[in-house]
Amino acid sequence: MERKLKIGLFGFGCVGQGLHDIFTKTDSINAEIVKICVKDKAKKRSLPMDYFTFEKEDLLNDPEVNTIVEVIDTADEAFEIVKTAMEGGKSVVTANKKMVAENFKELVDLQLKHNVSLLYEASSCASIPVIRNLEEYYDNDMLTAFEGIFNGSSNYILSKMVNEGKGYDEVLKQAQEIGYAESDPTLDVGGHDAKYKLCILTAHAFGVYVDPEEIFTYGIQTINDHDLKFAMEKRLKIKLFASSQIINGKLATWVMPQFCDDRFKLYNVENEYNGVVLEGAFSDAQQLIGKGAGSHATGSAVASDISALAYNYRYEYKKLQRPNRPERTNDFIIEVYIRYENKEDISDLKFESVDQVYESSTFKYLVGKIKLSSLVNQTILSNPNCFIAQTEVPARVLN
Ligand code: HSE
């Protein structure tokens, strides 16, 4: 049965304002934003000040407020708000991927203990309804893999560099100004934002909680013109991929740039768009593409969760309750391109094979096969003069 939601909203930045705008243009959501809690007392607001409070208790302790919507960008503060709300019997909608990924198990337990619902569709790939699909459509299908472009800012930067020849710093700044990037954009370009989304989706797809710190994560911060030229000469694009695949019966999860040719399903996913390719044992490959960042795109997923809450929707986490969930592994071979400056940069790496080496005074790279486990914790990962991207992935079934 549908119930009227009285919402306490935390945060009125890019996503909060997008959500409010959607509310003013949609009459089909049986919900009302009662009050908005913000931090910055000096900031000029687009709504009358009596909508706002600076005290979180004004929302958390208000018996009229039955739903908390949290769209602030600090994970620790968000967790405190979400936890207190659930302990007080309020259901919650959040967009905070770091907070959800880092506290996944506790958040699932809190929902059961206090008989409340926590929905977070906006946390992963913004406007793409991927969590709801994993929960409802793929709950019985034997998924074998999913991968995708999960970070709009990185994809925007890579698209603008490749398609328009723009510089990295210039387009990163643009991504920040439009509101795609996180307050700390190293979360985007370092691959961490994609990693948090990968954790959340892996829990729903395979029933496995993965600690974000355990996921191999390499971003695009050190990409340079040589890497772009290497790609363009071969008519390849570079995309930041997050992958979760069953390889030899075990679960492999990793984030890394990927050279894609036009056989890749996500080859044409550009700018702030995200894409997810899912592979089921019986359904074969399917893809979902949509805006992965931005005020309205993210607000639309929050609005959809609010609408679902009005019908008492909650995640069932069926796969988390299965007895035979896969163990994790980094013990699989990938093919990589590594740009390096000096031989010492790569001297500790144990390659299975080296297929190509090029060395000039300004540009040195090799292409070779290596186990992901051999790359973990290597100093090259933090070397600003090197760049690593996959050229081929194991058991590439998603094309
Ligand atoms: N900073 C994120 C991105 C926002 O660029 O994808 C959406 O999660």
Short mmCIF file of C-alpha atoms and ligand atoms in Angstrom, two decimals:
data_model
loop_
_atom_site.label_atom_id
_atom_site.label_comp_id
_atom_site.label_asym_id
_atom_site.label_seq_id
_atom_site.Cartn_x
_atom_site.Cartn_y
_atom_site.Cartn_z
CA MET A 1 0.00 0.00 0.00
CA GLU A 2 1.29 3.46 -0.87
CA ARG A 3 2.11 5.82 1.98
CA LYS A 4 2.90 9.53 1.98
CA LEU A 5 6.57 10.24 2.62
CA LYS A 6 7.64 13.25 4.64
CA ILE A 7 11.26 13.82 3.77
CA GLY A 8 14.13 15.30 5.73
CA LEU A 9 16.80 16.12 3.15
CA PHE A 10 20.49 16.30 4.09
CA GLY A 11 22.51 18.30 1.57
CA PHE A 12 21.51 20.92 -0.99
CA GLY A 13 24.46 20.83 -3.38
CA CYS A 14 24.45 19.50 -6.93
CA VAL A 15 22.33 16.39 -6.24
CA GLY A 16 20.06 17.95 -3.59
CA GLN A 17 19.14 20.82 -5.90
CA GLY A 18 18.63 18.40 -8.80
CA LEU A 19 16.27 16.36 -6.65
CA HIS A 20 14.33 19.44 -5.53
CA ASP A 21 14.01 20.55 -9.14
CA ILE A 22 12.68 17.11 -10.14
CA PHE A 23 10.13 17.33 -7.30
CA THR A 24 8.86 20.68 -8.56
CA LYS A 25 8.37 19.22 -12.05
CA THR A 26 6.90 15.82 -11.11
CA ASP A 27 3.54 15.28 -9.48
CA SER A 28 3.62 11.49 -9.44
CA ILE A 29 5.82 11.08 -6.35
CA ASN A 30 3.78 10.84 -3.17
CA ALA A 31 6.34 12.67 -1.08
CA GLU A 32 7.10 16.10 0.29
CA ILE A 33 10.42 17.64 1.33
CA VAL A 34 9.66 18.98 4.81
CA LYS A 35 13.05 20.42 5.73
CA ILE A 36 16.59 20.57 4.39
CA CYS A 37 19.68 20.37 6.60
CA VAL A 38 22.78 22.16 5.30
CA LYS A 39 26.15 23.07 6.79
CA ASP A 40 27.21 26.37 5.29
CA LYS A 41 25.37 29.21 7.05
CA ALA A 42 26.85 31.88 4.77
CA LYS A 43 25.93 30.29 1.42
CA LYS A 44 23.11 31.96 -0.53
CA ARG A 45 20.27 29.49 -1.19
CA SER A 46 17.81 29.29 -4.07
CA LEU A 47 14.89 28.63 -1.67
CA PRO A 48 13.53 30.70 1.23
CA MET A 49 15.61 30.20 4.41
CA ASP A 50 12.68 28.74 6.37
CA TYR A 51 13.15 25.53 4.33
CA PHE A 52 16.56 25.10 5.92
CA THR A 53 18.06 24.11 9.23
CA PHE A 54 21.68 23.73 10.34
CA GLU A 55 20.85 21.16 13.06
CA LYS A 56 20.68 17.54 11.99
CA GLU A 57 18.50 16.69 15.03
CA ASP A 58 15.76 18.92 13.57
CA LEU A 59 15.30 16.23 10.93
CA LEU A 60 16.38 13.11 12.79
CA ASN A 61 14.19 13.78 15.84
CA ASP A 62 11.15 15.14 14.01
CA PRO A 63 8.35 12.53 14.30
CA GLU A 64 6.65 14.00 11.21
CA VAL A 65 9.72 13.10 9.10
CA ASN A 66 9.42 9.41 8.18
CA THR A 67 12.14 9.35 5.51
CA ILE A 68 15.68 10.67 5.38
CA VAL A 69 17.32 11.46 2.05
CA GLU A 70 21.07 11.93 2.38
CA VAL A 71 23.05 13.53 -0.45
CA ILE A 72 26.03 15.07 1.35
CA ASP A 73 29.51 14.18 0.14
CA THR A 74 31.31 13.23 3.36
CA ALA A 75 31.15 9.48 3.93
CA ASP A 76 31.72 9.45 7.72
CA GLU A 77 29.15 12.13 8.46
CA ALA A 78 26.72 10.48 6.06
CA PHE A 79 27.11 7.17 7.88
CA GLU A 80 26.30 8.76 11.25
CA ILE A 81 23.18 10.39 9.79
CA VAL A 82 22.01 7.21 8.05
CA LYS A 83 22.68 5.01 11.08
CA THR A 84 20.87 7.35 13.49
CA ALA A 85 17.93 7.65 11.10
CA MET A 86 17.57 3.87 10.77
CA GLU A 87 17.93 3.33 14.52
CA GLY A 88 15.10 5.83 14.92
CA GLY A 89 12.86 3.82 12.58
CA LYS A 90 13.19 6.06 9.52
CA SER A 91 13.86 4.62 6.08
CA VAL A 92 16.67 6.21 4.11
CA VAL A 93 17.67 7.01 0.54
CA THR A 94 21.33 7.82 -0.06
CA ALA A 95 23.58 8.55 -3.04
CA ASN A 96 26.83 8.08 -1.10
CA LYS A 97 28.80 5.21 -2.67
CA LYS A 98 31.83 5.47 -0.37
CA MET A 99 29.62 5.34 2.70
CA VAL A 100 27.59 2.38 1.40
CA ALA A 101 30.63 0.41 0.18
CA GLU A 102 32.66 0.95 3.37
CA ASN A 103 29.80 0.02 5.72
CA PHE A 104 27.89 -2.46 3.59
CA LYS A 105 27.47 -5.26 6.12
CA GLU A 106 26.49 -2.97 8.98
CA LEU A 107 23.96 -1.19 6.77
CA VAL A 108 22.35 -4.50 5.77
CA ASP A 109 22.19 -5.54 9.45
CA LEU A 110 20.69 -2.19 10.51
CA GLN A 111 17.88 -2.59 7.97
CA LEU A 112 16.98 -6.02 9.37
CA LYS A 113 17.33 -5.02 13.01
CA HIS A 114 15.17 -1.89 12.78
CA ASN A 115 12.81 -3.11 10.05
CA VAL A 116 13.56 -0.15 7.80
CA SER A 117 14.66 0.17 4.19
CA LEU A 118 17.85 1.71 2.82
CA LEU A 119 17.88 2.39 -0.93
CA TYR A 120 20.94 3.62 -2.83
CA GLU A 121 20.34 3.33 -6.58
CA ALA A 122 21.94 6.75 -7.14
CA SER A 123 25.19 5.54 -5.57
CA SER A 124 26.11 3.41 -8.58
CA CYS A 125 26.07 4.77 -12.14
CA ALA A 126 23.60 7.56 -11.22
CA SER A 127 20.66 7.41 -13.65
CA ILE A 128 21.18 3.74 -14.68
CA PRO A 129 18.84 1.47 -12.68
CA VAL A 130 21.49 -1.19 -12.24
CA ILE A 131 20.98 -2.13 -8.58
CA ARG A 132 17.22 -2.54 -9.02
CA ASN A 133 17.91 -4.74 -12.06
CA LEU A 134 20.40 -6.91 -10.18
CA GLU A 135 17.94 -7.25 -7.29
CA GLU A 136 14.81 -7.93 -9.29
CA TYR A 137 15.69 -9.23 -12.72
CA TYR A 138 18.98 -11.04 -12.26
CA ASP A 139 18.25 -12.44 -8.81
CA ASN A 140 17.83 -15.97 -10.19
CA ASP A 141 20.09 -15.77 -13.20
CA MET A 142 23.57 -17.14 -12.82
CA LEU A 143 25.62 -14.05 -13.52
CA THR A 144 29.13 -14.81 -14.71
CA ALA A 145 30.51 -11.30 -15.14
CA PHE A 146 29.83 -7.62 -15.28
CA GLU A 147 32.04 -4.73 -16.17
CA GLY A 148 31.65 -1.13 -17.06
CA ILE A 149 32.43 2.52 -17.08
CA PHE A 150 31.34 3.62 -13.62
CA ASN A 151 32.88 7.06 -13.30
CA GLY A 152 31.38 9.90 -15.32
CA SER A 153 34.18 12.38 -14.62
CA SER A 154 36.97 10.11 -15.85
CA ASN A 155 34.98 9.19 -18.91
CA TYR A 156 34.29 12.88 -19.58
CA ILE A 157 38.00 13.68 -19.26
CA LEU A 158 39.08 10.80 -21.53
CA SER A 159 36.42 11.66 -24.14
CA LYS A 160 37.37 15.32 -24.28
CA MET A 161 41.09 14.49 -24.49
CA VAL A 162 40.64 11.94 -27.28
CA ASN A 163 37.80 13.51 -29.27
CA GLU A 164 38.62 17.20 -28.86
CA GLY A 165 42.33 17.17 -28.08
CA LYS A 166 41.83 19.04 -24.80
CA GLY A 167 44.32 18.96 -21.92
CA TYR A 168 43.83 16.85 -18.79
CA ASP A 169 43.84 19.75 -16.29
CA GLU A 170 41.44 21.84 -18.34
CA VAL A 171 38.82 19.10 -18.65
CA LEU A 172 39.16 17.97 -15.05
CA LYS A 173 38.37 21.55 -14.04
CA GLN A 174 35.34 21.52 -16.35
CA ALA A 175 34.13 18.23 -14.82
CA GLN A 176 34.36 19.87 -11.39
CA GLU A 177 32.53 23.02 -12.50
CA ILE A 178 29.65 21.10 -14.11
CA GLY A 179 29.29 19.08 -10.90
CA TYR A 180 30.37 15.67 -12.22
CA ALA A 181 33.50 15.34 -10.09
CA GLU A 182 33.67 14.66 -6.35
CA SER A 183 34.83 17.46 -4.01
CA ASP A 184 38.09 15.53 -3.94
CA PRO A 185 38.50 14.67 -7.66
CA THR A 186 41.33 12.21 -6.97
CA LEU A 187 38.52 9.87 -5.96
CA ASP A 188 37.32 10.04 -9.57
CA VAL A 189 40.58 9.97 -11.53
CA GLY A 190 42.27 7.60 -9.09
CA GLY A 191 39.58 4.96 -9.74
CA HIS A 192 38.29 4.96 -6.13
CA ASP A 193 34.80 6.17 -6.97
CA ALA A 194 34.50 3.33 -9.51
CA LYS A 195 35.89 0.93 -6.90
CA TYR A 196 33.15 1.82 -4.38
CA LYS A 197 30.48 1.30 -7.05
CA LEU A 198 32.11 -2.01 -7.99
CA CYS A 199 31.87 -3.17 -4.34
CA ILE A 200 28.18 -2.33 -4.14
CA LEU A 201 27.30 -3.97 -7.44
CA THR A 202 29.40 -7.05 -6.65
CA ALA A 203 27.43 -7.57 -3.43
CA HIS A 204 24.17 -7.46 -5.36
CA ALA A 205 25.43 -9.44 -8.37
CA PHE A 206 27.43 -12.18 -6.67
CA GLY A 207 26.40 -12.01 -3.00
CA VAL A 208 29.96 -11.18 -1.92
CA TYR A 209 30.97 -8.23 0.25
CA VAL A 210 34.34 -6.97 -0.85
CA ASP A 211 36.31 -4.56 1.32
CA PRO A 212 37.06 -1.60 -1.01
CA GLU A 213 40.69 -1.63 0.19
CA GLU A 214 41.09 -5.16 -1.19
CA ILE A 215 40.23 -4.19 -4.73
CA PHE A 216 43.11 -3.56 -7.12
CA THR A 217 42.54 0.04 -8.26
CA TYR A 218 44.48 2.02 -10.84
CA GLY A 219 43.18 5.25 -12.36
CA ILE A 220 43.94 7.71 -15.15
CA GLN A 221 45.92 10.42 -13.33
CA THR A 222 49.18 9.73 -15.13
CA ILE A 223 47.88 9.37 -18.69
CA ASN A 224 49.79 11.52 -21.19
CA ASP A 225 49.91 12.38 -24.89
CA HIS A 226 52.04 9.32 -25.71
CA ASP A 227 49.35 7.00 -24.37
CA LEU A 228 46.67 8.85 -26.32
CA LYS A 229 48.75 8.73 -29.50
CA PHE A 230 49.39 5.00 -28.98
CA ALA A 231 45.60 4.50 -28.74
CA MET A 232 44.67 6.75 -31.64
CA GLU A 233 47.17 5.19 -34.05
CA LYS A 234 45.45 1.85 -33.45
CA ARG A 235 41.94 3.36 -33.52
CA LEU A 236 41.51 2.45 -29.87
CA LYS A 237 39.87 4.44 -27.09
CA ILE A 238 40.91 4.43 -23.44
CA LYS A 239 38.16 3.91 -20.86
CA LEU A 240 38.39 3.45 -17.10
CA PHE A 241 36.88 0.01 -16.52
CA ALA A 242 35.67 -1.66 -13.35
CA SER A 243 35.25 -5.42 -13.63
CA SER A 244 33.79 -8.23 -11.60
CA GLN A 245 34.08 -11.64 -13.21
CA ILE A 246 34.00 -15.29 -12.25
CA ILE A 247 37.32 -16.69 -13.42
CA ASN A 248 37.97 -20.42 -12.85
CA GLY A 249 35.19 -20.51 -10.25
CA LYS A 250 36.56 -17.54 -8.25
CA LEU A 251 35.57 -13.89 -8.13
CA ALA A 252 37.94 -11.36 -9.69
CA THR A 253 37.32 -7.64 -9.07
CA TRP A 254 39.54 -4.85 -10.32
CA VAL A 255 39.58 -1.26 -11.65
CA MET A 256 41.97 -0.27 -14.44
CA PRO A 257 42.07 1.74 -17.67
CA GLN A 258 41.33 -0.35 -20.73
CA PHE A 259 42.19 0.13 -24.40
CA CYS A 260 38.98 -0.63 -26.30
CA ASP A 261 38.50 -1.31 -29.97
CA ASP A 262 35.13 -0.92 -31.65
CA ARG A 263 34.13 -4.50 -30.74
CA PHE A 264 33.73 -3.38 -27.13
CA LYS A 265 30.09 -2.81 -26.28
CA LEU A 266 31.01 0.35 -24.38
CA TYR A 267 33.28 1.77 -27.10
CA ASN A 268 30.82 4.57 -27.89
CA VAL A 269 29.96 5.48 -24.31
CA GLU A 270 31.33 9.00 -24.08
CA ASN A 271 31.48 12.00 -21.75
CA GLU A 272 29.58 11.73 -18.47
CA TYR A 273 27.73 8.60 -19.60
CA ASN A 274 28.30 5.30 -17.82
CA GLY A 275 27.76 1.82 -19.19
CA VAL A 276 27.37 -1.61 -17.62
CA VAL A 277 27.64 -4.89 -19.50
CA LEU A 278 26.26 -7.90 -17.65
CA GLU A 279 26.72 -11.48 -18.66
CA GLY A 280 24.41 -14.22 -17.43
CA ALA A 281 24.89 -17.91 -18.00
CA PHE A 282 21.57 -18.07 -19.85
CA SER A 283 20.76 -14.48 -20.80
CA ASP A 284 24.19 -13.85 -22.38
CA ALA A 285 25.50 -10.26 -22.57
CA GLN A 286 23.22 -7.30 -21.94
CA GLN A 287 24.04 -3.66 -21.57
CA LEU A 288 22.73 -0.63 -19.72
CA ILE A 289 23.85 2.86 -20.70
CA GLY A 290 22.93 6.22 -19.18
CA LYS A 291 24.17 9.39 -17.56
CA GLY A 292 26.48 8.49 -14.70
CA ALA A 293 26.94 11.90 -13.11
CA GLY A 294 25.26 15.27 -12.81
CA SER A 295 22.56 16.98 -10.86
CA HIS A 296 19.42 15.73 -12.62
CA ALA A 297 20.82 12.32 -13.59
CA THR A 298 21.69 11.51 -9.98
CA GLY A 299 18.58 13.26 -8.66
CA SER A 300 16.43 11.08 -10.92
CA ALA A 301 17.73 7.90 -9.27
CA VAL A 302 17.14 9.39 -5.80
CA ALA A 303 13.60 10.34 -6.87
CA SER A 304 12.99 6.81 -8.16
CA ASP A 305 14.12 5.35 -4.81
CA ILE A 306 11.82 7.75 -2.94
CA SER A 307 8.95 6.67 -5.16
CA ALA A 308 9.80 2.99 -4.48
CA LEU A 309 9.91 3.67 -0.73
CA ALA A 310 6.38 5.01 -0.88
CA TYR A 311 5.42 1.42 -1.79
CA ASN A 312 7.62 0.03 1.02
CA TYR A 313 10.21 -1.35 -1.41
CA ARG A 314 13.35 -2.83 0.10
CA TYR A 315 16.30 -4.81 -1.18
CA GLU A 316 16.09 -8.51 -0.38
CA TYR A 317 19.82 -9.30 -0.77
CA LYS A 318 18.90 -12.83 -1.89
CA LYS A 319 22.38 -13.56 -3.22
CA LEU A 320 24.00 -12.67 0.11
CA GLN A 321 22.03 -15.51 1.68
CA ARG A 322 23.18 -18.16 -0.79
CA PRO A 323 25.38 -20.95 0.61
CA ASN A 324 27.89 -21.21 -2.23
CA ARG A 325 29.31 -17.77 -2.82
CA PRO A 326 32.57 -17.46 -4.75
CA GLU A 327 35.94 -16.86 -3.08
CA ARG A 328 37.97 -13.91 -4.32
CA THR A 329 41.10 -14.10 -6.43
CA ASN A 330 43.79 -11.88 -7.97
CA ASP A 331 45.45 -14.94 -9.43
CA PHE A 332 44.64 -14.46 -13.11
CA ILE A 333 46.50 -13.15 -16.12
CA ILE A 334 45.80 -9.85 -17.86
CA GLU A 335 47.53 -8.27 -20.82
CA VAL A 336 48.82 -4.76 -20.13
CA TYR A 337 50.49 -1.83 -21.81
CA ILE A 338 52.98 -0.18 -19.46
CA ARG A 339 54.59 3.17 -20.26
CA TYR A 340 57.73 3.63 -18.21
CA GLU A 341 60.57 6.10 -17.93
CA ASN A 342 63.45 3.91 -16.80
CA LYS A 343 64.10 0.17 -16.92
CA GLU A 344 64.10 0.17 -13.08
CA ASP A 345 60.42 1.18 -13.10
CA ILE A 346 59.49 -2.26 -14.38
CA SER A 347 62.36 -4.37 -13.06
CA ASP A 348 60.32 -5.84 -10.16
CA LEU A 349 57.44 -6.95 -12.33
CA LYS A 350 57.16 -10.67 -13.08
CA PHE A 351 55.74 -10.98 -16.57
CA GLU A 352 54.36 -14.25 -17.90
CA SER A 353 55.39 -13.04 -21.35
CA VAL A 354 56.53 -9.81 -22.99
CA ASP A 355 54.98 -9.43 -26.41
CA GLN A 356 56.17 -5.95 -27.50
CA VAL A 357 58.83 -3.49 -26.39
CA TYR A 358 59.39 0.02 -27.74
CA GLU A 359 62.07 2.39 -26.50
CA SER A 360 62.94 5.86 -27.80
CA SER A 361 64.48 8.74 -25.88
CA THR A 362 61.02 10.17 -25.07
CA PHE A 363 58.66 7.20 -25.05
CA LYS A 364 59.14 3.70 -23.69
CA TYR A 365 56.50 1.03 -23.35
CA LEU A 366 55.96 -2.67 -23.29
CA VAL A 367 52.95 -4.87 -23.82
CA GLY A 368 52.97 -8.11 -21.88
CA LYS A 369 51.00 -10.62 -19.87
CA ILE A 370 51.14 -10.52 -16.10
CA LYS A 371 49.15 -11.88 -13.18
CA LEU A 372 47.09 -9.21 -11.46
CA SER A 373 48.52 -10.50 -8.16
CA SER A 374 52.02 -9.54 -9.42
CA LEU A 375 50.95 -5.92 -9.83
CA VAL A 376 49.43 -5.57 -6.35
CA ASN A 377 51.45 -3.16 -4.12
CA GLN A 378 54.16 -2.56 -6.75
CA THR A 379 55.87 0.85 -6.59
CA ILE A 380 55.09 1.47 -10.27
CA LEU A 381 51.45 2.00 -9.28
CA SER A 382 52.33 5.29 -7.58
CA ASN A 383 54.97 6.38 -10.10
CA PRO A 384 53.76 9.60 -11.79
CA ASN A 385 55.94 8.90 -14.84
CA CYS A 386 54.28 5.60 -15.70
CA PHE A 387 50.88 4.58 -17.00
CA ILE A 388 49.27 1.15 -17.12
CA ALA A 389 46.24 0.04 -19.10
CA GLN A 390 44.84 -3.30 -20.10
CA THR A 391 45.03 -4.32 -23.69
CA GLU A 392 43.23 -7.62 -23.25
CA VAL A 393 41.38 -9.14 -20.33
CA PRO A 394 41.00 -12.75 -19.27
CA ALA A 395 38.14 -14.77 -20.68
CA ARG A 396 36.84 -11.71 -22.51
CA VAL A 397 33.31 -12.92 -22.93
CA LEU A 398 31.63 -9.56 -22.72
CA ASN A 399 32.26 -8.60 -26.32
N1 HSE B 1 31.92 11.81 -9.32
C1 HSE B 1 31.01 10.80 -9.78
C2 HSE B 1 31.31 10.51 -11.24
C3 HSE B 1 29.62 11.26 -9.59
O1 HSE B 1 32.01 11.29 -11.87
O2 HSE B 1 30.86 9.49 -11.74
C4 HSE B 1 28.57 10.18 -9.74
O3 HSE B 1 28.77 9.15 -8.83
#
